[in-house]
Structures are given as structure tokens and as C-alpha cells.
C-alpha atoms as one frame of an Amber mdcrd trajectory, in Angstrom:
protein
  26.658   0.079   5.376  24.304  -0.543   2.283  21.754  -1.817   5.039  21.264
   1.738   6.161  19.723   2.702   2.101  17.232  -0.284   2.598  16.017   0.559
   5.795  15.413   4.103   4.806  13.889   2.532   1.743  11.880   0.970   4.289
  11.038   3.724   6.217   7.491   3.280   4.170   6.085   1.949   7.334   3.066
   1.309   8.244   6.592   2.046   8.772   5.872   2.435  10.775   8.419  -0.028
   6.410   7.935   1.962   1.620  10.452   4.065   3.106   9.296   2.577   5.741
  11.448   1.388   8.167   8.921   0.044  10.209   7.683   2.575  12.078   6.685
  -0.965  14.458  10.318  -1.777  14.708  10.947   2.016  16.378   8.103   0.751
  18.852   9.263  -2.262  19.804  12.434  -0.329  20.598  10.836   2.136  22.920
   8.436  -0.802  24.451  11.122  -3.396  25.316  12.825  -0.352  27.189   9.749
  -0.472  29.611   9.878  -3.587  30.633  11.503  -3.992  34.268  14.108  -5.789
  36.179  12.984  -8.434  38.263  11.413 -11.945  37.230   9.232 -11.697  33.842
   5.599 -11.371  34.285   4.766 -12.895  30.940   4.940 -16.245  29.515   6.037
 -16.701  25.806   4.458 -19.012  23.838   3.830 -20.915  20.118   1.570 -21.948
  17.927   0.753 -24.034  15.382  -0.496 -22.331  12.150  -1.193 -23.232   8.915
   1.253 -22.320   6.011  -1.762 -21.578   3.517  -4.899 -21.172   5.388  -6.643
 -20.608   2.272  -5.591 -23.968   0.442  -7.412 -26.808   1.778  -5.153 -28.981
  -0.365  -1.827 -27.473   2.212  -0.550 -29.898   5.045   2.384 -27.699   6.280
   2.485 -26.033   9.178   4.705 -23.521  11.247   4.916 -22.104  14.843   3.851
 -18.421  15.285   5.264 -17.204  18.587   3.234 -14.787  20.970   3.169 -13.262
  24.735   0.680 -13.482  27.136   0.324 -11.614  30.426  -2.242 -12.269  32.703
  -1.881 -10.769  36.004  -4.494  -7.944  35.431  -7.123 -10.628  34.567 -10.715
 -10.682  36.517 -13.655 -12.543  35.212 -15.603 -10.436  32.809 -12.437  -9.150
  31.778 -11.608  -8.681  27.802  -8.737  -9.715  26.208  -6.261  -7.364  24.775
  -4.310  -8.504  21.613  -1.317  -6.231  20.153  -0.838  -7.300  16.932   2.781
  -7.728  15.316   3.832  -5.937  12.119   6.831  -5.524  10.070   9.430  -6.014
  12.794  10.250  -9.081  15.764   7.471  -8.657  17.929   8.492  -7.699  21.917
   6.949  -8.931  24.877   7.631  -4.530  25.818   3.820  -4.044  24.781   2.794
  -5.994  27.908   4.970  -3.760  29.922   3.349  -0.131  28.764   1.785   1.465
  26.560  -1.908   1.724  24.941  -2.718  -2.114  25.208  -0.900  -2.164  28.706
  -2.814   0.307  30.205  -6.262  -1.131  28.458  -5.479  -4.248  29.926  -4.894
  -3.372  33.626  -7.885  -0.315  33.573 -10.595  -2.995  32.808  -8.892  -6.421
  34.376  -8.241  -7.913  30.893  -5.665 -10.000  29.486  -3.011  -9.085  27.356
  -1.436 -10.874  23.974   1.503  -9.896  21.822   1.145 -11.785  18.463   4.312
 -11.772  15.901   3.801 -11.296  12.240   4.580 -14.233  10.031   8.192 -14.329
   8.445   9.113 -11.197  11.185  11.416 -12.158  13.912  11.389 -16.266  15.410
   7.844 -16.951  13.731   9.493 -17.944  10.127   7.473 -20.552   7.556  10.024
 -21.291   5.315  13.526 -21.091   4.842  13.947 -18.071   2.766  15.946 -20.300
   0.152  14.374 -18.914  -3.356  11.808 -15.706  -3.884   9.128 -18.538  -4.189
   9.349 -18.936  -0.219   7.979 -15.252   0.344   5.016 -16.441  -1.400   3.287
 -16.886   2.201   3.701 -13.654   3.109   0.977 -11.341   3.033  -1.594  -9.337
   5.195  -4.182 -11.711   4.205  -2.354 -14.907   5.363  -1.156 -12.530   8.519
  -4.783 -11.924   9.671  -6.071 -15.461   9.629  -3.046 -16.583  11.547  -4.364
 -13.827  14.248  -8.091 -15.038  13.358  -6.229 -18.777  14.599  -5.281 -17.311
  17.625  -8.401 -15.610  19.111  -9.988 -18.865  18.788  -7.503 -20.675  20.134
  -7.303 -18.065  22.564 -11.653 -18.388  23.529 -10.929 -22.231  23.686  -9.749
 -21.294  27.624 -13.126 -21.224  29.651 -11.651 -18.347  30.919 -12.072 -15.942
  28.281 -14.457 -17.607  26.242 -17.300 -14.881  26.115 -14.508 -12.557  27.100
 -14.567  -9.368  24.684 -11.983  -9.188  22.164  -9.776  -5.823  21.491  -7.115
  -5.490  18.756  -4.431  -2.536  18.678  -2.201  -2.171  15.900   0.244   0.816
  15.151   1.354   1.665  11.493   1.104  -1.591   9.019  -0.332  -3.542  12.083
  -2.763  -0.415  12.368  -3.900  -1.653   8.928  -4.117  -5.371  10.731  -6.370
  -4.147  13.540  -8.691  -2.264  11.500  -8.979  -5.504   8.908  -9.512  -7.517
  11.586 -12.444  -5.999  12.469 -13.819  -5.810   8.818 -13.073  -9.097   7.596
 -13.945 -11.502  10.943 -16.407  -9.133  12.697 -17.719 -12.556  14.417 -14.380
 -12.671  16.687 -13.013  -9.249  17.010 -15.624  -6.639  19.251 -13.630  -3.218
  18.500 -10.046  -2.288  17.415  -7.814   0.657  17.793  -5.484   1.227  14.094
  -2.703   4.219  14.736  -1.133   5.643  12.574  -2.712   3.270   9.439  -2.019
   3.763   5.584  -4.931   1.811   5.263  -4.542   2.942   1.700  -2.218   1.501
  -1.433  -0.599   3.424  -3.225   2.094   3.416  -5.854   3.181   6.981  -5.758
   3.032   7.946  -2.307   4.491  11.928  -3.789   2.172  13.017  -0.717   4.675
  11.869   1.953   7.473  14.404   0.957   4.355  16.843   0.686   3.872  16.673
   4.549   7.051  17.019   5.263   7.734  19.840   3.383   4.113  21.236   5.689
   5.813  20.399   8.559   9.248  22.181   7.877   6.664  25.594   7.013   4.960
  25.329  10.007   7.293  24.507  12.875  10.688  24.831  11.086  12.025  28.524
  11.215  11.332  31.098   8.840  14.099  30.082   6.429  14.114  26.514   7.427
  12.502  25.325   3.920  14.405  27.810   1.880  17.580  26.493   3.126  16.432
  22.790   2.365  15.778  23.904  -1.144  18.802  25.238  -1.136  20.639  22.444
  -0.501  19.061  20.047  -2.621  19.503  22.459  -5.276  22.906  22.316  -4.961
  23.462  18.495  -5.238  21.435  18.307  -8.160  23.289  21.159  -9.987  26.667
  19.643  -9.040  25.679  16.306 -10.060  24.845  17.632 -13.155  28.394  17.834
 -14.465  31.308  15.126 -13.909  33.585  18.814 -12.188  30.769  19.045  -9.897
  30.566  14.844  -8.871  34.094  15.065  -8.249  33.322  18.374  -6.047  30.346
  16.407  -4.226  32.288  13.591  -3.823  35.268  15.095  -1.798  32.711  17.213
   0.428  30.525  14.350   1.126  33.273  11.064   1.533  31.528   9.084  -1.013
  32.988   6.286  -2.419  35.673   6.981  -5.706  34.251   4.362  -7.387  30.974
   5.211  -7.189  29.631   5.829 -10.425  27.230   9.013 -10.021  26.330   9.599
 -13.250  24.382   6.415 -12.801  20.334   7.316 -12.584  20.053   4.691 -10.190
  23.146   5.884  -8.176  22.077   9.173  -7.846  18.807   8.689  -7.079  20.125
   6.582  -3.893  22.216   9.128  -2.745  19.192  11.768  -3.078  16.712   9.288
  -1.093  19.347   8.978   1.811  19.830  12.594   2.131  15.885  13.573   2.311
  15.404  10.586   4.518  17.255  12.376   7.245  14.324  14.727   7.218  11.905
  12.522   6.395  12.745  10.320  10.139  12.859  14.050  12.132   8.853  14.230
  11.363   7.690  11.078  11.089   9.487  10.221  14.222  10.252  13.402  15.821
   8.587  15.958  18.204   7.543  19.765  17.131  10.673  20.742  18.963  12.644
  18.155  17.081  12.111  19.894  13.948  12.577  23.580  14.936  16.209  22.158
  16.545  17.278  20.398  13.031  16.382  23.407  11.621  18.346  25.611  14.200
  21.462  23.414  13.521  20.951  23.264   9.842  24.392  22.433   8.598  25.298
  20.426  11.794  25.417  16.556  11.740  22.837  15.584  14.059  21.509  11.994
  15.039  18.351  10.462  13.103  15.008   9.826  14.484  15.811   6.786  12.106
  16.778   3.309  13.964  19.923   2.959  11.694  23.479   3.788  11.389  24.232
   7.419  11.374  26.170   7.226   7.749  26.247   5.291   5.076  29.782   3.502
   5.062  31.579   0.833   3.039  33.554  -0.261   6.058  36.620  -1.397   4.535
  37.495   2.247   3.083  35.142   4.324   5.205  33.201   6.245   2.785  29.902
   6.122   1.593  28.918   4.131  -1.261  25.307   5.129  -3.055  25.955   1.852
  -5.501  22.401   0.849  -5.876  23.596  -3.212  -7.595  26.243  -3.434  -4.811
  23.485  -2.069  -2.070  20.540  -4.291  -2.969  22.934  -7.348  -3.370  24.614
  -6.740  -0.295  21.281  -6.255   1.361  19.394  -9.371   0.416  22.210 -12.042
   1.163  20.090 -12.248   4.166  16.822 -12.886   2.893  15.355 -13.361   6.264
  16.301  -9.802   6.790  12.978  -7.538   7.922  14.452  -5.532   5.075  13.702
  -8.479   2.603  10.792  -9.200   4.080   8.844  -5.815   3.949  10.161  -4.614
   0.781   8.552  -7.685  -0.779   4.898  -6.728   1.170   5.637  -3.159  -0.760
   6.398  -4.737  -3.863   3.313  -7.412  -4.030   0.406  -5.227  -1.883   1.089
  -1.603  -1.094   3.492   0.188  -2.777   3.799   2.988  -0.358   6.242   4.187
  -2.820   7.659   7.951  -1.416   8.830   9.764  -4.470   9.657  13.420  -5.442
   7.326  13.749  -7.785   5.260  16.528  -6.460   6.265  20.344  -6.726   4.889
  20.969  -3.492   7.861  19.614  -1.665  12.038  20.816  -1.101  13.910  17.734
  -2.224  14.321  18.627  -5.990  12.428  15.601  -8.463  15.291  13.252  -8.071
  13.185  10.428  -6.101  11.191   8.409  -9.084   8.395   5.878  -8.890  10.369
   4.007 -11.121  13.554   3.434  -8.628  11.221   1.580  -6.330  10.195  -0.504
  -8.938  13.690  -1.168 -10.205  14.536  -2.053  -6.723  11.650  -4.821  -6.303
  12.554  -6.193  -9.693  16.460  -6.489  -8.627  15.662  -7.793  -5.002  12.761
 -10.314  -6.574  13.079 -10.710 -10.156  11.449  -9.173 -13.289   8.288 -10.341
 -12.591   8.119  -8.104  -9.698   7.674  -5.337 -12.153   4.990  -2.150 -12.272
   2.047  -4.868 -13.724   2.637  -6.917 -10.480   2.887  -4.359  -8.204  -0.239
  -2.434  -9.914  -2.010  -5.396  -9.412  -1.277  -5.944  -6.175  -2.113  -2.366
  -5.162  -5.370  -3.033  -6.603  -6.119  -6.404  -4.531  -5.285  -4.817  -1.460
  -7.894  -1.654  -1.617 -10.540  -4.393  -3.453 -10.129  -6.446  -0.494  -9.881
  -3.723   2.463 -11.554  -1.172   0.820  -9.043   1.841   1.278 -10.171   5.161
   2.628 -13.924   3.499   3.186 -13.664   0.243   5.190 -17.421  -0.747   5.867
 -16.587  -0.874   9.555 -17.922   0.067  13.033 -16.199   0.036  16.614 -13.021
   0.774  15.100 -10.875   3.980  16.340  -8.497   5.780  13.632  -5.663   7.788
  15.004  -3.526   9.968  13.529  -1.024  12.893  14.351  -1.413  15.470  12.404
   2.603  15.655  11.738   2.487  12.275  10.208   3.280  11.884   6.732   1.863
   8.569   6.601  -1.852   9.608   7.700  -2.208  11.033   3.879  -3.132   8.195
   3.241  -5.009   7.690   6.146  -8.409   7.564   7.013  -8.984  11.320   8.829
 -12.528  11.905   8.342 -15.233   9.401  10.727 -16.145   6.678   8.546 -19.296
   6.335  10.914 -20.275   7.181  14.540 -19.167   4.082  15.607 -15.937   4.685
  13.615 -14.128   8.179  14.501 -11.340   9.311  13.209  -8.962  10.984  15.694
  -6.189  13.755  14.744  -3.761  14.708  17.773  -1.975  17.774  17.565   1.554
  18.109  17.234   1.861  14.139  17.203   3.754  11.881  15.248   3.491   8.176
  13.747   2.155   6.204  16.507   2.717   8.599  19.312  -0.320   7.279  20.902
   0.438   3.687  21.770   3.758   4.864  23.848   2.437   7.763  25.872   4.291
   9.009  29.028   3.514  11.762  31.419   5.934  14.617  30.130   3.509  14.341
  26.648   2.119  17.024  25.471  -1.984  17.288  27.069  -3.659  16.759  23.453
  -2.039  13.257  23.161  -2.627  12.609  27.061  -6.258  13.568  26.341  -6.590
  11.675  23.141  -5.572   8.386  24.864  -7.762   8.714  27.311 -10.847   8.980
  24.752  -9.499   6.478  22.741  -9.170   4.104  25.918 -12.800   5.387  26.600
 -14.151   4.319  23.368 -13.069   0.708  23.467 -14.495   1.237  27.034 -17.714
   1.645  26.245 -18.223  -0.533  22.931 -16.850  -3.384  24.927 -19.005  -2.228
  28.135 -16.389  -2.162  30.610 -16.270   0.064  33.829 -17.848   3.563  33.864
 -19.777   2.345  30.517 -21.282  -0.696  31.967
């Protein structure tokens, strides 16, 4: 239903939401899968955080839930920590994985944290926009600072080396980690991170359109433009919404001469290629392409059509979809978009030339989207201003960091704005082949060698800047 246009709008994004649907929440998905029958191996557990840790004046406190899995541990050991993003967190990253297989190659111990306001580990009660004001990467870190000193309270791992892994927005987390409490964390692996704001992400739709050219087939892109062309020349004229509207089963009362409206109905339809290469394999893409004009299932976690249930047809309402989508404020939907709105932006619009969509996908309908969800506060100052915080505080594309690993397929739309080049020796950036968002933290033995490979020196690094095993 209208929760299907806010989790593509979500798709930011990571996101891994920001069409941004959480790239973390398609993780979690694949992780929990690994986990096997039988009796758990992992204990969950809570704990007791502050609500503002930056307001010595604030009494309240919350419980932020985590996993722990021990049975690899052996003095010496480190201790693993997968932080949450922009989903529920699973107990699936102890099971496999990058952190799983860190953990049982050099005896450590493993922790799952969950992000603040994601999943069970909620402050407040979501009752006005003023109870989001908690939420933020800044408030998110020093509840993980909290833990890793709880954690080093156990004489067990008190001198124990410290490793954070993060994948999309919690990519971001890992790498900040590192930069802003050097004294706890000893090195950090951030995949897939768009460690950079930005208000007009137009670069997204630019790598897709790349990706299309170079593993689509020959008239892959042509026939996208195509397409695209068509809807907007139909939509053009109220003959030709009345034409789109039988052919697609959208709504009658759907007003498509709306800006808003259409621009909805024009983000839903790219987003179908837009989840193929952020989430998709090289032979994902040449198969969409193969089947152009065939309905095929998303690489998107979310309903395969857009329907108003009572009627069956799809309804690209942009009012009715925001309202009906923040009734539940609690949603991860809410939640996210208000991180875009009030840090990152992230916001993936058509305006480049250099991509097959048509210019249908403004800046300005992710603006008008905060502002509706939030209020008109939430307009472009505050979301300019929050933009700026965030690369002030983190320092974008040029984190003054070492012993941090950055990881990026080289399909990814998100790793534009990523960091690609080494920021140091002690801070490589890696670029895998044929790989999409986070394809590194989920590896399995039918993957392609260059991601096999690429794990293993990324496993290596930590390796050897925590001086573990062979690089003792």
C-alpha cells in the first residue's frame, strides 16, 4: 500500500534508508536466515542508556537491547561489535557473516548492538515530532561508546581489542566510531558508507544508469529511456493520464496532474531499477534487462505493487501516502526519513542528464515530504543545516582516521558518495568488482572470487592492526 512509496523513499540507505530502504534492514533479512535450528547460542540482553548523553542537566534513561555470543572466546581474544543501523537489529550477525567469521578466526567475542528508536530499543513514545528529537548519529554513537565500556568492565575483555563493523548508515557508525572515541575503538570495518551528506544525491541515478551500459544489453538503456519517455509525454496531457491510468491500474481518483502526484508515481517506477543494482548481482541486471517488459520481483524488501487494498489499484496520492504512512510513527519509515531530513539528505533526484529516468524526481519533493511528515520547520534551511553539521562533525570524504577499512562495490550507487580513494595507509579504501551494497558482510561460497578475496584481506587487515594470529 502507500508503505511501499516510503520505503522506496527510503531506499536512501546507508540504505542500506534517502531512498533508502535500509540497505541494513535487507541484511538483517539475509542474516537471521543463517541462524540454525537447535537451542540459541546467544544471549540477548539490555542496557541502560542515557536519553541525552550530551545534557548533563537529563535524568531519563532507556534500555538499548543487544546480543552477545561468546562461544568462540579465548583469552587474548578481541571483541567483535556489529553495530545496528536503520532497521531492528538481529541476533543473524552472530550466526554468519563478516563479524561471525572475525569472531571465531581469532577466538573473539561477538556483540550485536541496536540503533536507538530502531526495533525494541525505543526512548520515547513517538507521541509528537518533538520525541524524534533524540535521534541522531551523534546520540547513536555514544550509546555504542556506553557499551564498549560497559562491555571492558568484564575482566574478561578488559584489555581485549575492540573491532566495529558497520554496513551502509552503520558503515558511517563504524568509521565515526573510530574518529570520534579513538581511546575505545582499535580498528573498524565501514561497507558500503555514504560517509558523505548530501542534499542532491543526482549521482545515485547516475550509477545506475553506468550499470544498465555496462552489464545491461546493448539496448537495455535505450529501452529505459524509452519508457520513461513515454510516461512523461502521456502525463503531459489529461487524454494521455487517462491512457496511463487504464494501462497501469492506478487509482481513478488519483489526481495526476498533481506535481507531487506525479513525481511519486515516477520515483516508484525508477525505484524498481534502482533495488536491481543496489541490491542485485551482474546477472541480475542483464536478466531485468532480458525480460524488459515482464513483471519481475524487486531486489526491494517491499510489496511487489503499490495497492490501495480496498479497490486494488495503485494510488500515487502523495497527502494520502505520507499520512497513511506516519500513523505509525514508530515505523523505521518515520524514523529514517527524519535522520534524512535533520543530517543527511541522501536525497536521489533526476536532476542529472547523465541518467534514463526523464527529470521528473526533484530535490524539492524530498523536501516537501520532510515538511509534511515533520512540519514546516523541517524545510530546505533545516535540512541544509543539518547536512552541514554532519560533514563539520565527521568530516565527509576526509575523516582524519587510521585502522579503518572502506569497502565498496563498484555497482553501488551509494559509494558516490563514498570514500574510494585510501585516506591513509592505515586507511584503504577497497572496491570489489561486480559487488553490490554491502555484499561483503554476507559472503557465501558460490560468490564470485573478487569478493571471496576481498574478505579475506579485509579480515586480514583487522588481523594485523589488532595483532591477532598470523600477524602476531
Amino acid at each position: 500500500m502507500f508503505y511501499n512509496i516510503l520505503k522506496v523513499l527510503i531506499f536512501i540507505h546507508p540504505i542500506c534508508g534517502f531512498v533508502f530502504d535500509g540497505r541494513f534492514k535487507h541484511l538483517v533479512k539475509e542474516v537471521t536466515s543463517l541462524i540454525q535450528f537447535g537451542p540459541p547460542v546467544h544471549e540477548t540482553k539490555w542496557l541502560e542508556q542515557k536519553l541525552d548523553h550530551f545534557d548533563d542537566n537529563e535524568n531519563r534513561k532507556w534500555k538499548m537491547q543487544y546480543f552477545k555470543r561468546n562461544d568462540f572466546w579465548k583469552p587474548n581474544g578481541p571483541v567483535i561489535l556489529f553495530i545496528g543501523g536503520e532497521a531492528a537489529a538481529s541476533p543473524g550477525f552472530l550466526y554468519g557473516g563478516m563479524a561471525y567469521e572475525l569472531a571465531k578466526e581469532t577466538n573473539g567475542v561477538i556483540f550485536a548492538s541496536e540503533h536507538r528508536y530502531y526495533g525494541k530499543s525505543v526512548p520515547l513514545k513517538f507521541n509528537t515530532v518533538d520525541d524524534f528529537k533524540y535521534l541522531s548519529a551523534r546520540q547513536s554513537l555514544a550509546d555504542n561508546a556506553h557499551l564498549i565500556r560497559t562491555i571492558k568492565l568484564n575482566p574478561l575483555y578488559s584489555k581485549a581489542k575492540i573491532v566495529v563493523i558497520g554496513g551502509t548508515y552503520s558503515g558511517n557508525l563504524a568509521a565515526w566510531m573510530r574518529l570520534l572515541y579513538p581511546e575505545l575503538v582499535d580498528a573498524a570495518v565501514a561497507s558500503s558508507a555514504p560517509v558523505l551528506a548530501k542534499k542532491d544525491f543526482y549521482e545515485y541515478l547516475e550509477k545506475v544508469n553506468d550499470v544498465y551500459e555496462k552489464y545491461g544489453t546493448n539496448d537495455c538503456l535505450a529501452k529505459i529511456k524509452d519508457k520513461f519517455k513515454r510516461y512523461e509525454t502521456l502525463l503531459e496531457s489529461q487524454d494521455g493520464i487517462e491512457q496511463l491510468k487504464k494501462e497501469e491500474n492506478i487509482c481513478p481518483d488519483t489526481d495526476l496532474s498533481v506535481p507531487e502526484n506525479k513525481q511519486t508515481f515516477f520515483l516508484t517506477k525508477t525505484s524498481e531499477f534502482m533495488g536491481e543494482v543496489q541490491y542485485g548481482r551482474v546477472d541480475d541486471i542483464k536478466y531485468r534487462c532480458e525480460h524488459f517488459n515482464e513483471t519481475i520481483e524487486s531486489q526491494l524488501d517491499v510489496e511487489p505493487n503499490l495497492w490501495r487494498e480496498e479497490s486494488q489499484c495503485h494510488d500515487y496520492d502523495f497527502n494520502r501516502m505520507v499520512d497513511y504512512s506516519y500513523k505509525n510513527k514508530s515505523s523505521f519509515i518515520a524514523c529514517w526519513t527524519y535522520q534524512t531530513c535533520t543530517e543527511f539528505g541522501y536525497f536521489q533526484s533526476s536532476t542529472s542528464s547523465k541518467q534514463p529516468f526523464t527529470n521528473n524526481i526533484p530535490v524539492d519533493y524530498y523536501v516537501k515530504l520532510c515538511m509534511k511528515a515533520f512540519g514546516s520547520e523541517f524545510n530546505d534551511t533545516r535540512v541544509d543545516n543539518g547536512i552541514n553539521k554532519v560533514n563539520d562533525i565527521y568530516e565527509g570524504l576526509h575523516p582524519n582516521v587510521t585502522k579503518v577499512v572502506f569497502v565498496n562495490g563498484d555497482m553501488d550507487p551509494w559509494s558516490t558518495i563514498g570514500i574510494l580513494e585510501d585516506v591513509s595507509h592505515d586507511a584503504p579504501a577497497i572496491i570489489i568488482p561486480r559487488a553490490s551494497h554491502c555484499r561483503d558482510l554476507v559472503v557465501s561460497h558460490n560468490d564470485e572470487v573478487e569478493l571471496q578475496e576481498a574478505v579475506k584481506h579485509i579480515k586480514d587487515l583487522i588481523k594485523k592492526w589488532i595483532g591477532v594470529g598470523e600477524f602476531i
